[in-house]
Short mmCIF file of C-alpha atoms in Angstrom, two decimals:
data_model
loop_
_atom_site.label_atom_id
_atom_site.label_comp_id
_atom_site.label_asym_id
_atom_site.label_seq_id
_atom_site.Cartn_x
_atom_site.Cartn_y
_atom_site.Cartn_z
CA UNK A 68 22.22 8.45 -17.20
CA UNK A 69 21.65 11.59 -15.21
CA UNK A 70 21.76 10.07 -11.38
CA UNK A 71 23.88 12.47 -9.38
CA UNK A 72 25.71 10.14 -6.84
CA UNK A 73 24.49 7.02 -8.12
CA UNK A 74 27.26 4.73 -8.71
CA UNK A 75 26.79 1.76 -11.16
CA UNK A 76 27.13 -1.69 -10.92
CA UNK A 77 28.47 -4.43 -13.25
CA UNK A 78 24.91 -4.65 -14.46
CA UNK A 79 23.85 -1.49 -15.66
CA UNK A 80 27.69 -0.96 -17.12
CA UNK A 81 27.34 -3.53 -19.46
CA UNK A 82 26.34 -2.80 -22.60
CA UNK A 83 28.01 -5.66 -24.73
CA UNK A 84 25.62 -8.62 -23.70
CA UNK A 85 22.66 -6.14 -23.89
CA UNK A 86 19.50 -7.68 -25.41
CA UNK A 87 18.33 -4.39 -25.85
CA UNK A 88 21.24 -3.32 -28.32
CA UNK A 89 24.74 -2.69 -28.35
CA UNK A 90 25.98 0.71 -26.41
CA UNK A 91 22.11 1.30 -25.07
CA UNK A 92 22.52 1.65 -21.25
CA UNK A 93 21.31 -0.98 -19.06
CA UNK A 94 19.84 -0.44 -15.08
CA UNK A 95 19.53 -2.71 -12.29
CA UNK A 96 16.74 -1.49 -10.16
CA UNK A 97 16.77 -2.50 -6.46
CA UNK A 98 13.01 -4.05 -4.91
CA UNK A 99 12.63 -3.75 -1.53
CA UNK A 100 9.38 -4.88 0.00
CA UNK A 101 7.99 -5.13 3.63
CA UNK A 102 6.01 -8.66 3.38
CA UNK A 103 4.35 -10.44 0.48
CA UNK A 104 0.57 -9.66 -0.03
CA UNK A 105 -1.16 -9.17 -2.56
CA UNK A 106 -1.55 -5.14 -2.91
CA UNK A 107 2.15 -4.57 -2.41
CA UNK A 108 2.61 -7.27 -5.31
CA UNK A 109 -0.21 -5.34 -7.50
CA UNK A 110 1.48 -2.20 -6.84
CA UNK A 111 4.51 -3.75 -8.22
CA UNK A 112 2.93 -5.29 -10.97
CA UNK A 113 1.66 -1.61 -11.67
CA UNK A 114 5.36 -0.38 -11.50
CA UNK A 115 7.03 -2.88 -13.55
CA UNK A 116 4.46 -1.87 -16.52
CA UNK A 117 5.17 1.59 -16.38
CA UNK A 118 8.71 1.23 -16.50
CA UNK A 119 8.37 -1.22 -19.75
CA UNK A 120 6.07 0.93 -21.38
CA UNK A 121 8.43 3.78 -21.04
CA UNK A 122 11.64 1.71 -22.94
CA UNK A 123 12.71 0.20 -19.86
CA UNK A 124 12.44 -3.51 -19.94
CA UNK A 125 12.85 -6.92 -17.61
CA UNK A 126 16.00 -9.24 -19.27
CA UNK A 127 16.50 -6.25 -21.43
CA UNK A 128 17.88 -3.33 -20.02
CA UNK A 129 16.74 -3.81 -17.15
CA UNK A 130 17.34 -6.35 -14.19
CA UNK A 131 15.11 -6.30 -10.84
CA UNK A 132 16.85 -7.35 -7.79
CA UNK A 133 13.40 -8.42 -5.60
CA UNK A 134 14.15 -8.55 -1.70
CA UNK A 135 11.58 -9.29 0.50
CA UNK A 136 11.42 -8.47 4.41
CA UNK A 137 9.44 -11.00 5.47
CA UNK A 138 7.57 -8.64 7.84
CA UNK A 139 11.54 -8.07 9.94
CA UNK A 140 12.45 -4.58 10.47
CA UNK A 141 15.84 -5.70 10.48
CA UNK A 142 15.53 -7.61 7.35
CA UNK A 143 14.61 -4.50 5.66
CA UNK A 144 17.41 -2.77 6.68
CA UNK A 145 19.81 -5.46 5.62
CA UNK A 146 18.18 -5.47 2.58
CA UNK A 147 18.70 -1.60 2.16
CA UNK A 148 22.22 -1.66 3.22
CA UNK A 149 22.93 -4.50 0.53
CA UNK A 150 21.18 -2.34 -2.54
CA UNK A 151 23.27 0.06 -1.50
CA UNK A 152 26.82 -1.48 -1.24
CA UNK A 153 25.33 -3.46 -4.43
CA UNK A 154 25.34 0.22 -6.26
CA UNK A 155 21.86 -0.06 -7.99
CA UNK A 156 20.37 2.41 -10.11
CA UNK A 157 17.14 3.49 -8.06
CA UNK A 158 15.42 1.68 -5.30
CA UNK A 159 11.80 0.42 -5.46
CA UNK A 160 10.49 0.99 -1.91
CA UNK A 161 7.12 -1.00 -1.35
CA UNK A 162 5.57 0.31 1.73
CA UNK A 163 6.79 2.55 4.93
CA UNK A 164 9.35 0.11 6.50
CA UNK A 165 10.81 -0.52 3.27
CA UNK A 166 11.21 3.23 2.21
CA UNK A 167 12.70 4.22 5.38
CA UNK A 168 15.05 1.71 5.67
CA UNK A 169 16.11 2.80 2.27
CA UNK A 170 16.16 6.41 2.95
CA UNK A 171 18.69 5.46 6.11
CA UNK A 172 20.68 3.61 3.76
CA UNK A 173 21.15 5.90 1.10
CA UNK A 174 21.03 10.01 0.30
CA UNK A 175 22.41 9.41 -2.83
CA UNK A 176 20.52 7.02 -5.14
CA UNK A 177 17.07 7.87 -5.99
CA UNK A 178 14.12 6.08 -4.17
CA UNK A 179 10.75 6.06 -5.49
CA UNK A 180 7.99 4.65 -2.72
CA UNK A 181 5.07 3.85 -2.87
CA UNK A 182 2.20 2.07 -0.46
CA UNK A 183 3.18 4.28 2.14
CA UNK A 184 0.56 6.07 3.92
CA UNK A 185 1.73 8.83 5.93
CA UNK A 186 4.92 9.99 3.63
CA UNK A 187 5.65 13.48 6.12
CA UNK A 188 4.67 11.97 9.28
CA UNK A 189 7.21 8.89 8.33
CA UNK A 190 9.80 11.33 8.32
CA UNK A 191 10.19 10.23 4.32
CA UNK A 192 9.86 13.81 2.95
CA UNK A 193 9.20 17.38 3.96
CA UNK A 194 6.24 17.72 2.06
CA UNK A 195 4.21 16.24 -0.82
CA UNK A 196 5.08 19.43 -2.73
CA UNK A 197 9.00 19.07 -1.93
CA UNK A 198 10.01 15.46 -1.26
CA UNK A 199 13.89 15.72 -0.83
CA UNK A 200 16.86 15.15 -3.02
CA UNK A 201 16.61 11.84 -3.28
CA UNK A 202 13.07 10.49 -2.47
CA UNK A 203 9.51 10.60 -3.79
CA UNK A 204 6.64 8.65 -4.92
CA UNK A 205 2.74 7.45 -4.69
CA UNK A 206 1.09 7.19 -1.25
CA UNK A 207 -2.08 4.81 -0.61
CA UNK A 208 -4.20 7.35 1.28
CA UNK A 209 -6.93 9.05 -0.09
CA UNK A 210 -7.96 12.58 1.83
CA UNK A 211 -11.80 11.33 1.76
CA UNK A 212 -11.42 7.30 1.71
CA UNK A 213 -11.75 6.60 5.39
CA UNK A 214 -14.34 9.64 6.06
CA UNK A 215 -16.23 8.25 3.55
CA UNK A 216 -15.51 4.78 5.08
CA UNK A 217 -16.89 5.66 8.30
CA UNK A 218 -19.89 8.15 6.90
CA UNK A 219 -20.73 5.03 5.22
CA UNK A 220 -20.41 2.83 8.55
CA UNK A 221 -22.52 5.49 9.89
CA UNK A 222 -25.79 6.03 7.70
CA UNK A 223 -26.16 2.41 6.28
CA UNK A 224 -25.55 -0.04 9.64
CA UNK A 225 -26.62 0.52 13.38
CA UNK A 226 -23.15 0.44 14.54
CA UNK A 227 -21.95 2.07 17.98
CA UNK A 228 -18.58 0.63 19.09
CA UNK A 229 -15.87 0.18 15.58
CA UNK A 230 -13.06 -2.92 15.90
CA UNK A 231 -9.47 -1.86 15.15
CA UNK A 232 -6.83 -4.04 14.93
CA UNK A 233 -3.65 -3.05 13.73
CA UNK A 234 0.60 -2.88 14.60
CA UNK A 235 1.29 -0.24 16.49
CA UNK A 236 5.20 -0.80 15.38
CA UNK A 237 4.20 0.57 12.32
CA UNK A 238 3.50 4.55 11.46
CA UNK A 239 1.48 4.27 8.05
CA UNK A 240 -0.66 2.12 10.67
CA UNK A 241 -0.63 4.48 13.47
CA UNK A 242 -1.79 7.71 11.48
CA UNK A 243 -4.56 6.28 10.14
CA UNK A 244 -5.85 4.72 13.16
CA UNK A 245 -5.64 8.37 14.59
CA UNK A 246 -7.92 9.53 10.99
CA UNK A 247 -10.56 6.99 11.96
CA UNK A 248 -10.85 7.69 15.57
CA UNK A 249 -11.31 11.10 14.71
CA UNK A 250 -13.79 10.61 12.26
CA UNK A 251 -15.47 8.24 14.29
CA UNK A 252 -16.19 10.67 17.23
CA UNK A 253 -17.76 12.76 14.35
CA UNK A 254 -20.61 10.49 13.92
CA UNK A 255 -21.08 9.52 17.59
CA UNK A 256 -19.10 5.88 17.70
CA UNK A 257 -16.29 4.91 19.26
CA UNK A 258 -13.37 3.05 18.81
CA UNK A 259 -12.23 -0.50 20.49
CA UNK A 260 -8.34 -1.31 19.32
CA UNK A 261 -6.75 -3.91 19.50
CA UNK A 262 -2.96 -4.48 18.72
CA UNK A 263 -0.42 -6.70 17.13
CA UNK A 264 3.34 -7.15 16.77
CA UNK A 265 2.92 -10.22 14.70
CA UNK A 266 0.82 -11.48 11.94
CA UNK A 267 0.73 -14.97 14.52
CA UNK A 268 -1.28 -12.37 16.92
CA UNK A 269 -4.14 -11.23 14.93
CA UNK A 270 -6.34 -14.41 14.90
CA UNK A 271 -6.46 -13.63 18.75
CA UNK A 272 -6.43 -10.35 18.62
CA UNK A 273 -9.80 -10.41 16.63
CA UNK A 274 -11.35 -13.12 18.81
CA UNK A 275 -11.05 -10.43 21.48
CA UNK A 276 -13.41 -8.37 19.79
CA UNK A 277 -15.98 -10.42 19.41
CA UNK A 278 -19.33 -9.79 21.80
CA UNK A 279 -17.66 -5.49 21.79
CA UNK A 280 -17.76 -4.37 18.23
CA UNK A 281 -20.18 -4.01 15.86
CA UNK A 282 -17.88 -3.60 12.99
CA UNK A 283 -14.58 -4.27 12.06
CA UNK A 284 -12.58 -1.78 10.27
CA UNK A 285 -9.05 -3.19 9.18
CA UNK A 286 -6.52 -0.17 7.62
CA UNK A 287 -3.74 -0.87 5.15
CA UNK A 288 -1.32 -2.34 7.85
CA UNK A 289 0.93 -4.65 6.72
CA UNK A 290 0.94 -7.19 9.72
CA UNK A 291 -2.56 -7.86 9.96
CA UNK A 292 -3.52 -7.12 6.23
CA UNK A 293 -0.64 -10.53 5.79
CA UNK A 294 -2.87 -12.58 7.98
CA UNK A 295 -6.20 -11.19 6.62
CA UNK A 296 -7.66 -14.33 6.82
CA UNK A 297 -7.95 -14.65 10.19
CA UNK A 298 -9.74 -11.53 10.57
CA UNK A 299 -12.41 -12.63 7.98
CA UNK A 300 -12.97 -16.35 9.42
CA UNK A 301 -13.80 -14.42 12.90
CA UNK A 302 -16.05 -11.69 10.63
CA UNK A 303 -17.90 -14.70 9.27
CA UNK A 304 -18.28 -17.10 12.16
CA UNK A 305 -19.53 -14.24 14.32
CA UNK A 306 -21.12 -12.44 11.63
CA UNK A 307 -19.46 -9.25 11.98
CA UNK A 308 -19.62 -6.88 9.02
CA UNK A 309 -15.55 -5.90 8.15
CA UNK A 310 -14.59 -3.26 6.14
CA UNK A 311 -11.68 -2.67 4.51
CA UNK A 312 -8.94 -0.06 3.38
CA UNK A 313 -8.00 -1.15 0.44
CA UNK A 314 -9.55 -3.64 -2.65
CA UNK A 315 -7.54 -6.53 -2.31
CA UNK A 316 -8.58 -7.34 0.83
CA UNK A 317 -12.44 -6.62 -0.45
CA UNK A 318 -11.33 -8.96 -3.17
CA UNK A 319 -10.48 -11.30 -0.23
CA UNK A 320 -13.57 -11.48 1.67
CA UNK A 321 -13.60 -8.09 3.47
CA UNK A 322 -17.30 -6.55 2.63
CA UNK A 323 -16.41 -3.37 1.92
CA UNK A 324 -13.64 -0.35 1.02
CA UNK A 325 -13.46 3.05 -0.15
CA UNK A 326 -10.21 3.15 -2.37
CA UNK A 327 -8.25 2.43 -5.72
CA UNK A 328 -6.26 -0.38 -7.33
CA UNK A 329 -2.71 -0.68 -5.63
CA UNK A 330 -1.42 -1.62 -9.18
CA UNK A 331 -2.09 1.85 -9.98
CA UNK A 332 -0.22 3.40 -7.30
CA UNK A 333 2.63 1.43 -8.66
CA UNK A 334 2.02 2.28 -11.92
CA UNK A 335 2.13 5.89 -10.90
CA UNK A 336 5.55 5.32 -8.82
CA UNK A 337 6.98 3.69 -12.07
CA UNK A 338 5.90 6.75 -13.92
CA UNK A 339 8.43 8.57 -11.77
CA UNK A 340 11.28 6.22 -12.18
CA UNK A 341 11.30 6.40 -15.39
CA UNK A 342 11.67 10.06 -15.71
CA UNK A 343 14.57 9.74 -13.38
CA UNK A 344 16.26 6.70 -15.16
CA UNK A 345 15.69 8.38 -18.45
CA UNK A 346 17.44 12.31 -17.12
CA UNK A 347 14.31 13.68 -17.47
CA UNK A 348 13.29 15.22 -13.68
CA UNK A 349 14.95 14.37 -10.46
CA UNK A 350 13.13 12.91 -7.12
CA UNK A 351 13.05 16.21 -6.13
CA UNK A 352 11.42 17.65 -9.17
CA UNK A 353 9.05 15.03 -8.47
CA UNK A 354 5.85 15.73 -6.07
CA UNK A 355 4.58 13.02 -4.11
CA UNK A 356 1.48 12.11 -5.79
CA UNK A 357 -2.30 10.73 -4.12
CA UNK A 358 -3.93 7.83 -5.56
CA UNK A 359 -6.37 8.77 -8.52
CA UNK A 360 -10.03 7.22 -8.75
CA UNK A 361 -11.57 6.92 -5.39
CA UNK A 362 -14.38 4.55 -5.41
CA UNK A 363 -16.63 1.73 -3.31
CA UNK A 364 -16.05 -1.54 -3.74
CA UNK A 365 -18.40 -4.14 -2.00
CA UNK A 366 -18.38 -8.07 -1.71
CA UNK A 367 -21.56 -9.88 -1.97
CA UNK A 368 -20.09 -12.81 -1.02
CA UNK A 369 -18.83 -11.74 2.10
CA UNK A 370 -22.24 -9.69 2.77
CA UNK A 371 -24.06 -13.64 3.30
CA UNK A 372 -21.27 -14.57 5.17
CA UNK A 373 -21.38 -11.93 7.92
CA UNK A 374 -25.22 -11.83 7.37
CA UNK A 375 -25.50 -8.77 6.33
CA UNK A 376 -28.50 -7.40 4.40
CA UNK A 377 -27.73 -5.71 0.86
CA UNK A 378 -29.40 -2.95 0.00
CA UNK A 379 -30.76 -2.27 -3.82
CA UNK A 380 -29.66 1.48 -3.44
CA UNK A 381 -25.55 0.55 -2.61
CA UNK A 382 -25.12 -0.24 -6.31
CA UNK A 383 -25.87 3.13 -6.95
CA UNK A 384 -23.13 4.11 -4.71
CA UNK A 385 -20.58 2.05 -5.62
CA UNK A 386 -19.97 -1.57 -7.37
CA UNK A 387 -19.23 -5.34 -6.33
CA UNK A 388 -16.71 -7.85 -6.73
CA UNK A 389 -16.91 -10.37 -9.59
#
């Protein structure tokens, strides 16, 4: 196993009780995630079946030690710090908090991230082209998904002021808040924001919208994208239209996004590890990659729940939930 620096624990070095076969090395791969939602699960549903169908597989040769954050900055470091003293092969990292708690933790074994928005500006890696020696992955921001977001807000609904709640604690959150201000004062709106420290926050935080917004536009932030539900019992009481940034949450009663599967991001990120587990490139032979397959995604449903009117001519543009 070509890992420079990694050291190995008891898992990967034994090869006698190896379902896979005897002598064929085994990895442990450490899972660090932020909080449990669903499109940091799909990603690593995506990642897990990229390493399989590349040789590398769960109970086989390969073990998965899953830690989850629980939305606690501190957690996550813990968690990185105990990967680390644990020796693990490579390190999963399933969002910005997670990755750069394992990047603090660790210059030595490899990290592949993904669901992190802002890679550079999270002070993860110098540049998409030339991560660093020991980090790389997928990111979960498309160049043109929330321009097209808000061109969209734009042309199709008579909206002035755009509802933003998000944590400012986090960056991925941050940087895209700054992308959709900006692309708001393109087309004349404006932006009312609202933030949280806590997913407990966000029912209230949304309330306080109501009767200023015309929209709601909720970005891939892990805090309020955990408590989703709250937004989207506010959006449909007070029939606001909400959009999205991502699918799951479209999937979840958001009406619309422009994006991608998160499954495929960690597909993607999987892709990476195993070139890396199998010798074959190193993180830093590695460029950061963008999600592929940019698309809209609507909700009926949630359209007659926030009253809003469908138009034949969207199904052109894009296509609706089952």
């Amino acid at each position: 196993m070509a890992l420079t620096g990694c050291g190995t624990n008891s898992t990967s070095s034994n090869t006698e009780n190896n379902e896979g076969g005897e002598g064929e090395e085994s990895y442990t791969i450490g899972v660090t995630q932020i909080v449990e939602h669903p499109s940091l699960d799909a990603a690593f549903e995506g990642f897990k079946m990229a390493l399989e169908e590349n040789g590398f597989k769960e109970g086989d040769n390969v073990t998965y030690d899953v830690q989850n954050a629980q939305n606690d900055m501190n957690n996550s470091n813990t968690i990185a710090q105990n990967l680390v003293g644990d020796e693990v092969d490579l390190i999963f990292a399933n969002s910005t908090p997670s990755a750069q708690s394992a990047l603090n933790a660790t210059s030595d074994i490899p990290i592949i991230f993904t669901s992190v928005t802002d890679p550079v500006g999270a002070k993860l890696v110098e540049s998409f082209d030339n991560p660093g020696d020991n980090i790389t992955g997928t990111t979960d921001t498309h160049p043109e998904a929330i321009p097209k977001t808000i061109e969209f807000i734009a042309n199709e609904f008579e909206a002035k002021n755009v509802g933003l709640i998000y944590n400012a604690g986090e960056q991925n959150s941050v940087a895209q808040v700054e992308i959709v201000k900006e692309a708001l004062t393109s087309k004349g709106m404006k932006a009312v924001e609202k933030s949280v420290s806590t997913s407990a926050e966000v029912k209230q935080a949304t309330e306080a919208l109501v009767g200023k917004v015309d929209v709601i536009y909720i970005a891939t932030d892990n805090t309020v994208v955990s408590a989703l539900e709250s937004v989207i019992s506010v959006a449909n009481d007070k029939d606001i239209p909400m959009f999205a940034g991502e699918f799951d949450s479209v999937n979840r009663g958001a009406f619309a996004a422009y994006g991608f599967d998160y499954k495929d991001i960690g597909y993607e990120a999987g892709q990476m590890a195993a070139k890396i587990l199998k010798g074959e490139e190193t993180t830093a032979e590695l460029p950061v990659q963008y999600p592929q397959n940019l698309k809209l995604k609507m909700n009926k449903k949630a359209a007659e729940e926030m009253d809003i009117e469908v138009k034949p001519e969207w199904e052109e543009m894009g296509e609706y939930t089952e």
